[in-house]
PDB file of C-alpha atoms in Angstrom:
ATOM      1  CA  UNK A   1     189.504 136.164 161.790  1.00 50.00           C
ATOM      2  CA  UNK A   2     189.043 139.626 160.328  1.00 58.00           C
ATOM      3  CA  UNK A   3     186.521 140.354 163.061  1.00 54.00           C
ATOM      4  CA  UNK A   4     189.002 139.135 165.659  1.00 53.00           C
ATOM      5  CA  UNK A   5     191.719 141.407 164.344  1.00 59.00           C
ATOM      6  CA  UNK A   6     189.395 144.412 164.341  1.00 60.00           C
ATOM      7  CA  UNK A   7     188.304 143.817 167.917  1.00 57.00           C
ATOM      8  CA  UNK A   8     191.872 143.338 169.092  1.00 57.00           C
ATOM      9  CA  UNK A   9     192.840 146.543 167.303  1.00 61.00           C
ATOM     10  CA  UNK A  10     189.970 148.359 169.020  1.00 58.00           C
ATOM     11  CA  UNK A  11     191.086 147.108 172.420  1.00 58.00           C
ATOM     12  CA  UNK A  12     194.679 148.180 171.696  1.00 58.00           C
ATOM     13  CA  UNK A  13     193.486 151.658 170.700  1.00 58.00           C
ATOM     14  CA  UNK A  14     191.472 151.941 173.899  1.00 54.00           C
ATOM     15  CA  UNK A  15     194.480 150.939 175.990  1.00 55.00           C
ATOM     16  CA  UNK A  16     196.737 153.429 174.218  1.00 54.00           C
ATOM     17  CA  UNK A  17     194.172 156.161 174.810  1.00 53.00           C
ATOM     18  CA  UNK A  18     194.036 155.277 178.492  1.00 51.00           C
ATOM     19  CA  UNK A  19     197.830 155.408 178.773  1.00 55.00           C
ATOM     20  CA  UNK A  20     198.135 158.795 177.031  1.00 67.00           C
ATOM     21  CA  UNK A  21     199.640 161.480 179.220  1.00 75.00           C
ATOM     22  CA  UNK A  22     198.989 165.184 178.961  1.00 83.00           C
ATOM     23  CA  UNK A  23     201.657 167.838 179.533  1.00 87.00           C
ATOM     24  CA  UNK A  24     200.826 169.501 182.830  1.00 89.00           C
ATOM     25  CA  UNK A  25     203.734 171.990 182.985  1.00 88.00           C
ATOM     26  CA  UNK A  26     206.758 172.495 180.767  1.00 89.00           C
ATOM     27  CA  UNK A  27     209.910 174.614 180.697  1.00 87.00           C
ATOM     28  CA  UNK A  28     210.641 173.630 184.301  1.00 89.00           C
ATOM     29  CA  UNK A  29     213.927 173.206 186.100  1.00 87.00           C
ATOM     30  CA  UNK A  30     214.669 169.705 187.363  1.00 87.00           C
ATOM     31  CA  UNK A  31     214.149 170.854 190.947  1.00 85.00           C
ATOM     32  CA  UNK A  32     210.702 172.205 190.101  1.00 87.00           C
ATOM     33  CA  UNK A  33     209.787 169.026 188.228  1.00 89.00           C
ATOM     34  CA  UNK A  34     210.922 166.824 191.124  1.00 91.00           C
ATOM     35  CA  UNK A  35     208.888 168.824 193.636  1.00 87.00           C
ATOM     36  CA  UNK A  36     205.772 168.643 191.481  1.00 89.00           C
ATOM     37  CA  UNK A  37     206.050 164.915 190.758  1.00 91.00           C
ATOM     38  CA  UNK A  38     206.613 164.187 194.459  1.00 91.00           C
ATOM     39  CA  UNK A  39     203.575 166.270 195.474  1.00 87.00           C
ATOM     40  CA  UNK A  40     201.342 164.617 192.880  1.00 91.00           C
ATOM     41  CA  UNK A  41     202.435 161.102 193.723  1.00 89.00           C
ATOM     42  CA  UNK A  42     201.909 161.810 197.426  1.00 87.00           C
ATOM     43  CA  UNK A  43     198.357 162.848 196.520  1.00 87.00           C
ATOM     44  CA  UNK A  44     197.792 159.543 194.715  1.00 88.00           C
ATOM     45  CA  UNK A  45     198.109 160.967 191.193  1.00 90.00           C
ATOM     46  CA  UNK A  46     200.308 159.106 188.730  1.00 88.00           C
ATOM     47  CA  UNK A  47     202.826 161.660 187.393  1.00 90.00           C
ATOM     48  CA  UNK A  48     206.130 161.520 185.549  1.00 89.00           C
ATOM     49  CA  UNK A  49     208.766 163.945 184.295  1.00 91.00           C
ATOM     50  CA  UNK A  50     210.570 163.972 180.962  1.00 89.00           C
ATOM     51  CA  UNK A  51     213.174 166.045 179.177  1.00 89.00           C
ATOM     52  CA  UNK A  52     214.669 166.336 175.712  1.00 87.00           C
ATOM     53  CA  UNK A  53     217.808 168.337 176.408  1.00 86.00           C
ATOM     54  CA  UNK A  54     218.384 167.868 180.186  1.00 81.00           C
ATOM     55  CA  UNK A  55     217.961 171.629 180.675  1.00 86.00           C
ATOM     56  CA  UNK A  56     214.174 171.992 180.813  1.00 90.00           C
ATOM     57  CA  UNK A  57     211.694 169.421 182.067  1.00 92.00           C
ATOM     58  CA  UNK A  58     208.028 168.598 181.498  1.00 93.00           C
ATOM     59  CA  UNK A  59     205.631 167.067 184.030  1.00 93.00           C
ATOM     60  CA  UNK A  60     203.009 164.720 182.585  1.00 91.00           C
ATOM     61  CA  UNK A  61     199.880 163.162 184.074  1.00 91.00           C
ATOM     62  CA  UNK A  62     197.101 160.976 182.731  1.00 87.00           C
ATOM     63  CA  UNK A  63     194.457 162.957 180.878  1.00 83.00           C
ATOM     64  CA  UNK A  64     191.801 161.916 183.370  1.00 83.00           C
ATOM     65  CA  UNK A  65     193.876 163.314 186.256  1.00 87.00           C
ATOM     66  CA  UNK A  66     194.675 166.671 184.637  1.00 88.00           C
ATOM     67  CA  UNK A  67     192.147 168.857 186.487  1.00 88.00           C
ATOM     68  CA  UNK A  68     192.822 167.316 189.887  1.00 90.00           C
ATOM     69  CA  UNK A  69     196.574 167.571 189.353  1.00 90.00           C
ATOM     70  CA  UNK A  70     196.313 171.309 188.668  1.00 88.00           C
ATOM     71  CA  UNK A  71     194.137 171.737 191.766  1.00 87.00           C
ATOM     72  CA  UNK A  72     196.606 169.793 193.930  1.00 87.00           C
ATOM     73  CA  UNK A  73     199.624 171.769 192.738  1.00 88.00           C
ATOM     74  CA  UNK A  74     197.813 175.064 193.262  1.00 83.00           C
ATOM     75  CA  UNK A  75     197.136 174.093 196.875  1.00 81.00           C
ATOM     76  CA  UNK A  76     200.821 173.229 197.312  1.00 80.00           C
ATOM     77  CA  UNK A  77     202.018 176.496 195.740  1.00 81.00           C
ATOM     78  CA  UNK A  78     203.794 174.661 192.928  1.00 83.00           C
ATOM     79  CA  UNK A  79     205.660 175.264 190.751  1.00 83.00           C
ATOM     80  CA  UNK A  80     207.563 177.648 192.983  1.00 77.00           C
ATOM     81  CA  UNK A  81     208.584 180.968 191.483  1.00 73.00           C
ATOM     82  CA  UNK A  82     212.167 181.617 190.466  1.00 70.00           C
ATOM     83  CA  UNK A  83     213.159 184.842 192.216  1.00 67.00           C
ATOM     84  CA  UNK A  84     215.668 187.330 190.906  1.00 67.00           C
ATOM     85  CA  UNK A  85     218.853 187.955 192.873  1.00 62.00           C
ATOM     86  CA  UNK A  86     220.533 191.330 193.286  1.00 57.00           C
ATOM     87  CA  UNK A  87     223.426 190.053 191.198  1.00 58.00           C
ATOM     88  CA  UNK A  88     221.130 189.316 188.265  1.00 63.00           C
ATOM     89  CA  UNK A  89     219.116 192.501 188.682  1.00 58.00           C
ATOM     90  CA  UNK A  90     222.253 194.671 188.596  1.00 58.00           C
ATOM     91  CA  UNK A  91     223.973 192.747 185.838  1.00 63.00           C
ATOM     92  CA  UNK A  92     225.710 195.300 183.658  1.00 55.00           C
ATOM     93  CA  UNK A  93     224.230 195.392 180.184  1.00 60.00           C
ATOM     94  CA  UNK A  94     224.363 198.151 177.614  1.00 56.00           C
ATOM     95  CA  UNK A  95     224.679 201.799 178.579  1.00 55.00           C
ATOM     96  CA  UNK A  96     224.895 203.265 182.071  1.00 62.00           C
ATOM     97  CA  UNK A  97     221.533 203.268 183.838  1.00 65.00           C
ATOM     98  CA  UNK A  98     219.991 206.458 185.170  1.00 73.00           C
ATOM     99  CA  UNK A  99     219.733 207.005 188.947  1.00 76.00           C
ATOM    100  CA  UNK A 100     215.966 206.423 188.753  1.00 75.00           C
ATOM    101  CA  UNK A 101     216.462 203.084 187.007  1.00 77.00           C
ATOM    102  CA  UNK A 102     219.148 202.049 189.482  1.00 80.00           C
ATOM    103  CA  UNK A 103     216.873 202.890 192.422  1.00 82.00           C
ATOM    104  CA  UNK A 104     213.925 201.006 190.929  1.00 83.00           C
ATOM    105  CA  UNK A 105     216.105 197.977 190.286  1.00 83.00           C
ATOM    106  CA  UNK A 106     217.443 198.115 193.854  1.00 86.00           C
ATOM    107  CA  UNK A 107     213.942 198.106 195.344  1.00 88.00           C
ATOM    108  CA  UNK A 108     212.874 195.313 193.021  1.00 88.00           C
ATOM    109  CA  UNK A 109     215.969 193.269 193.823  1.00 88.00           C
ATOM    110  CA  UNK A 110     215.448 193.685 197.575  1.00 91.00           C
ATOM    111  CA  UNK A 111     211.817 192.608 197.242  1.00 92.00           C
ATOM    112  CA  UNK A 112     212.846 189.513 195.289  1.00 91.00           C
ATOM    113  CA  UNK A 113     215.564 188.580 197.757  1.00 92.00           C
ATOM    114  CA  UNK A 114     213.234 188.972 200.751  1.00 94.00           C
ATOM    115  CA  UNK A 115     210.426 187.057 199.041  1.00 93.00           C
ATOM    116  CA  UNK A 116     212.835 184.233 198.292  1.00 91.00           C
ATOM    117  CA  UNK A 117     214.143 184.157 201.869  1.00 94.00           C
ATOM    118  CA  UNK A 118     210.686 184.111 203.471  1.00 95.00           C
ATOM    119  CA  UNK A 119     209.544 181.410 201.029  1.00 91.00           C
ATOM    120  CA  UNK A 120     212.168 179.059 202.483  1.00 90.00           C
ATOM    121  CA  UNK A 121     210.642 179.200 205.980  1.00 93.00           C
ATOM    122  CA  UNK A 122     209.029 175.912 206.955  1.00 90.00           C
ATOM    123  CA  UNK A 123     205.279 175.994 206.390  1.00 89.00           C
ATOM    124  CA  UNK A 124     205.332 178.866 203.876  1.00 91.00           C
ATOM    125  CA  UNK A 125     203.764 178.100 200.493  1.00 88.00           C
ATOM    126  CA  UNK A 126     204.064 181.516 198.818  1.00 90.00           C
ATOM    127  CA  UNK A 127     205.605 184.773 200.033  1.00 93.00           C
ATOM    128  CA  UNK A 128     205.609 188.245 198.499  1.00 93.00           C
ATOM    129  CA  UNK A 129     207.282 191.400 199.802  1.00 95.00           C
ATOM    130  CA  UNK A 130     206.265 194.840 198.539  1.00 94.00           C
ATOM    131  CA  UNK A 131     208.574 197.699 199.478  1.00 94.00           C
ATOM    132  CA  UNK A 132     207.847 201.406 199.392  1.00 91.00           C
ATOM    133  CA  UNK A 133     211.064 203.393 199.764  1.00 87.00           C
ATOM    134  CA  UNK A 134     210.441 207.126 199.149  1.00 85.00           C
ATOM    135  CA  UNK A 135     213.201 209.108 197.545  1.00 80.00           C
ATOM    136  CA  UNK A 136     214.912 211.494 199.884  1.00 73.00           C
ATOM    137  CA  UNK A 137     214.015 215.149 199.424  1.00 68.00           C
ATOM    138  CA  UNK A 138     217.089 217.323 200.121  1.00 65.00           C
ATOM    139  CA  UNK A 139     214.886 220.417 200.546  1.00 66.00           C
ATOM    140  CA  UNK A 140     212.719 218.889 203.268  1.00 66.00           C
ATOM    141  CA  UNK A 141     213.595 218.549 206.949  1.00 67.00           C
ATOM    142  CA  UNK A 142     211.110 215.733 207.474  1.00 71.00           C
ATOM    143  CA  UNK A 143     212.487 212.288 206.737  1.00 68.00           C
ATOM    144  CA  UNK A 144     210.214 210.172 204.586  1.00 75.00           C
ATOM    145  CA  UNK A 145     209.942 206.738 206.145  1.00 85.00           C
ATOM    146  CA  UNK A 146     209.879 203.546 204.155  1.00 90.00           C
ATOM    147  CA  UNK A 147     207.211 200.865 204.535  1.00 94.00           C
ATOM    148  CA  UNK A 148     206.786 197.227 203.615  1.00 96.00           C
ATOM    149  CA  UNK A 149     203.894 194.838 203.125  1.00 96.00           C
ATOM    150  CA  UNK A 150     204.475 191.098 203.380  1.00 96.00           C
ATOM    151  CA  UNK A 151     201.983 188.506 202.166  1.00 95.00           C
ATOM    152  CA  UNK A 152     202.495 184.953 203.413  1.00 95.00           C
ATOM    153  CA  UNK A 153     200.405 182.039 202.207  1.00 92.00           C
ATOM    154  CA  UNK A 154     201.083 179.124 204.529  1.00 91.00           C
ATOM    155  CA  UNK A 155     200.100 175.507 204.872  1.00 86.00           C
ATOM    156  CA  UNK A 156     196.857 174.858 206.748  1.00 87.00           C
ATOM    157  CA  UNK A 157     197.376 173.864 210.345  1.00 86.00           C
ATOM    158  CA  UNK A 158     200.739 175.653 210.602  1.00 90.00           C
ATOM    159  CA  UNK A 159     200.862 178.409 213.246  1.00 91.00           C
ATOM    160  CA  UNK A 160     202.635 181.237 211.450  1.00 93.00           C
ATOM    161  CA  UNK A 161     201.350 183.861 213.889  1.00 93.00           C
ATOM    162  CA  UNK A 162     204.202 183.102 216.277  1.00 93.00           C
ATOM    163  CA  UNK A 163     206.723 183.907 213.535  1.00 94.00           C
ATOM    164  CA  UNK A 164     205.297 187.269 212.463  1.00 95.00           C
ATOM    165  CA  UNK A 165     207.750 189.137 214.700  1.00 95.00           C
ATOM    166  CA  UNK A 166     210.723 187.308 213.216  1.00 96.00           C
ATOM    167  CA  UNK A 167     209.510 187.970 209.680  1.00 96.00           C
ATOM    168  CA  UNK A 168     209.119 191.670 210.426  1.00 96.00           C
ATOM    169  CA  UNK A 169     212.590 191.813 212.001  1.00 96.00           C
ATOM    170  CA  UNK A 170     214.036 190.090 208.924  1.00 95.00           C
ATOM    171  CA  UNK A 171     212.540 192.730 206.629  1.00 96.00           C
ATOM    172  CA  UNK A 172     213.467 195.663 208.888  1.00 95.00           C
ATOM    173  CA  UNK A 173     217.104 194.610 209.093  1.00 94.00           C
ATOM    174  CA  UNK A 174     217.299 194.229 205.315  1.00 92.00           C
ATOM    175  CA  UNK A 175     216.015 197.654 204.244  1.00 91.00           C
ATOM    176  CA  UNK A 176     217.651 200.918 205.244  1.00 86.00           C
ATOM    177  CA  UNK A 177     215.355 203.426 206.947  1.00 85.00           C
ATOM    178  CA  UNK A 178     212.577 200.913 207.600  1.00 92.00           C
ATOM    179  CA  UNK A 179     211.035 200.833 211.073  1.00 93.00           C
ATOM    180  CA  UNK A 180     209.446 197.843 212.753  1.00 94.00           C
ATOM    181  CA  UNK A 181     206.017 199.501 212.955  1.00 94.00           C
ATOM    182  CA  UNK A 182     206.066 200.237 209.222  1.00 95.00           C
ATOM    183  CA  UNK A 183     206.063 196.548 208.289  1.00 96.00           C
ATOM    184  CA  UNK A 184     202.755 194.739 207.838  1.00 96.00           C
ATOM    185  CA  UNK A 185     202.585 190.954 207.636  1.00 96.00           C
ATOM    186  CA  UNK A 186     199.377 189.385 206.317  1.00 96.00           C
ATOM    187  CA  UNK A 187     198.870 185.640 206.763  1.00 96.00           C
ATOM    188  CA  UNK A 188     196.628 183.535 204.532  1.00 93.00           C
ATOM    189  CA  UNK A 189     196.145 179.778 205.056  1.00 91.00           C
ATOM    190  CA  UNK A 190     196.276 177.727 201.870  1.00 84.00           C
ATOM    191  CA  UNK A 191     193.413 175.429 201.006  1.00 75.00           C
ATOM    192  CA  UNK A 192     193.942 171.947 202.335  1.00 70.00           C
ATOM    193  CA  UNK A 193     195.480 169.800 199.614  1.00 57.00           C
ATOM    194  CA  UNK A 194     193.381 166.923 200.916  1.00 56.00           C
ATOM    195  CA  UNK A 195     190.284 168.683 199.582  1.00 53.00           C
ATOM    196  CA  UNK A 196     191.586 168.043 196.088  1.00 45.00           C
ATOM    197  CA  UNK A 197     191.651 164.345 196.886  1.00 48.00           C
ATOM    198  CA  UNK A 198     188.108 164.455 198.263  1.00 48.00           C
ATOM    199  CA  UNK A 199     186.775 166.501 195.371  1.00 48.00           C
ATOM    200  CA  UNK A 200     184.431 164.762 192.931  1.00 45.00           C
ATOM    201  CA  UNK A 201     186.254 163.214 190.023  1.00 46.00           C
ATOM    202  CA  UNK A 202     187.779 159.989 188.821  1.00 46.00           C
ATOM    203  CA  UNK A 203     189.686 158.021 191.429  1.00 45.00           C
ATOM    204  CA  UNK A 204     193.427 157.811 190.974  1.00 46.00           C
ATOM    205  CA  UNK A 205     194.408 155.117 193.457  1.00 49.00           C
ATOM    206  CA  UNK A 206     196.218 152.230 191.853  1.00 50.00           C
ATOM    207  CA  UNK A 207     194.428 148.877 191.919  1.00 48.00           C
ATOM    208  CA  UNK A 208     196.668 145.871 191.480  1.00 47.00           C
ATOM    209  CA  UNK A 209     199.388 148.165 190.126  1.00 48.00           C
ATOM    210  CA  UNK A 210     197.016 149.689 187.544  1.00 53.00           C
ATOM    211  CA  UNK A 211     196.028 153.368 187.972  1.00 55.00           C
ATOM    212  CA  UNK A 212     192.313 153.612 188.693  1.00 54.00           C
ATOM    213  CA  UNK A 213     191.925 156.177 185.888  1.00 54.00           C
ATOM    214  CA  UNK A 214     192.567 153.309 183.450  1.00 56.00           C
ATOM    215  CA  UNK A 215     189.944 150.993 184.938  1.00 57.00           C
ATOM    216  CA  UNK A 216     186.984 152.362 182.892  1.00 62.00           C
ATOM    217  CA  UNK A 217     188.928 151.778 179.677  1.00 58.00           C
ATOM    218  CA  UNK A 218     189.871 148.283 180.812  1.00 63.00           C
ATOM    219  CA  UNK A 219     186.204 147.648 181.502  1.00 66.00           C
ATOM    220  CA  UNK A 220     185.303 148.738 177.974  1.00 65.00           C
ATOM    221  CA  UNK A 221     187.997 146.475 176.572  1.00 66.00           C
ATOM    222  CA  UNK A 222     186.688 143.550 178.620  1.00 71.00           C
ATOM    223  CA  UNK A 223     183.146 144.136 177.358  1.00 75.00           C
ATOM    224  CA  UNK A 224     184.389 144.218 173.757  1.00 68.00           C
ATOM    225  CA  UNK A 225     186.343 141.021 174.358  1.00 70.00           C
ATOM    226  CA  UNK A 226     183.287 139.256 175.796  1.00 73.00           C
ATOM    227  CA  UNK A 227     181.190 140.372 172.834  1.00 72.00           C
ATOM    228  CA  UNK A 228     183.866 139.058 170.511  1.00 71.00           C
ATOM    229  CA  UNK A 229     183.883 135.677 172.242  1.00 76.00           C
ATOM    230  CA  UNK A 230     180.064 135.552 172.023  1.00 74.00           C
ATOM    231  CA  UNK A 231     180.142 136.308 168.305  1.00 73.00           C
ATOM    232  CA  UNK A 232     182.761 133.648 167.706  1.00 73.00           C
ATOM    233  CA  UNK A 233     180.714 131.073 169.642  1.00 74.00           C
ATOM    234  CA  UNK A 234     177.558 131.895 167.670  1.00 73.00           C
ATOM    235  CA  UNK A 235     179.428 131.751 164.369  1.00 74.00           C
ATOM    236  CA  UNK A 236     181.023 128.401 165.250  1.00 74.00           C
ATOM    237  CA  UNK A 237     177.613 127.001 166.215  1.00 75.00           C
ATOM    238  CA  UNK A 238     176.157 128.071 162.864  1.00 76.00           C
ATOM    239  CA  UNK A 239     179.050 126.465 161.004  1.00 74.00           C
ATOM    240  CA  UNK A 240     178.463 123.214 162.853  1.00 74.00           C
ATOM    241  CA  UNK A 241     174.748 123.267 162.086  1.00 71.00           C
ATOM    242  CA  UNK A 242     175.470 123.852 158.404  1.00 72.00           C
ATOM    243  CA  UNK A 243     178.067 121.101 158.372  1.00 71.00           C
ATOM    244  CA  UNK A 244     175.560 118.692 159.861  1.00 69.00           C
ATOM    245  CA  UNK A 245     173.031 119.720 157.197  1.00 64.00           C
ATOM    246  CA  UNK A 246     170.476 121.055 159.634  1.00 56.00           C
TER     247      UNK A 246
END
């Protein structure tokens, strides 16, 4: 019976190891965690969220799915960045800021606001807006024009080219002294998230309600169980032979 207990303990340890989850991302908002779990589950990866204080959340996946989960989220542009608002950028703290600091914070705040707005457009995965707003020179008669560069990473198969004009108009109307021709929009298609599913690696599709990443461990447990049964049969046969005096 000692051998039986040891084998059962080994099988239990193997099952616990298979069920162990690794922290994929932490210090997330609930919205970020929900988006990530939904994207992973849609890709066939078993994922769950947890929290200790209801303020920050952690996304967990099985250890065997860790690499593919990171690859899938990268293709989806998750977790999404938390952009600063003008209200937070110009929050009064400490002493009065210098004009240079106020100007730098204004440009940064505008860039964050525009990046956040463009990121909400359907099909956009990641958006960044870089503004160049020269300081006015009171001694010069030539006005120094502002410029902007917009980077848009979009989902594959989505035609963002037809929306470039609207994106440029959005930026132009948000920044004083910026002309339409001074705005550049660069489009970059994201890698197809389906490639992460087709990439080599352990399968994650559930079989009979059991994640496929656990199947190898279940196979090991089954082999150990069969060996245990064989040992018990052999031992019982020997006991019988001894009892019969053979």
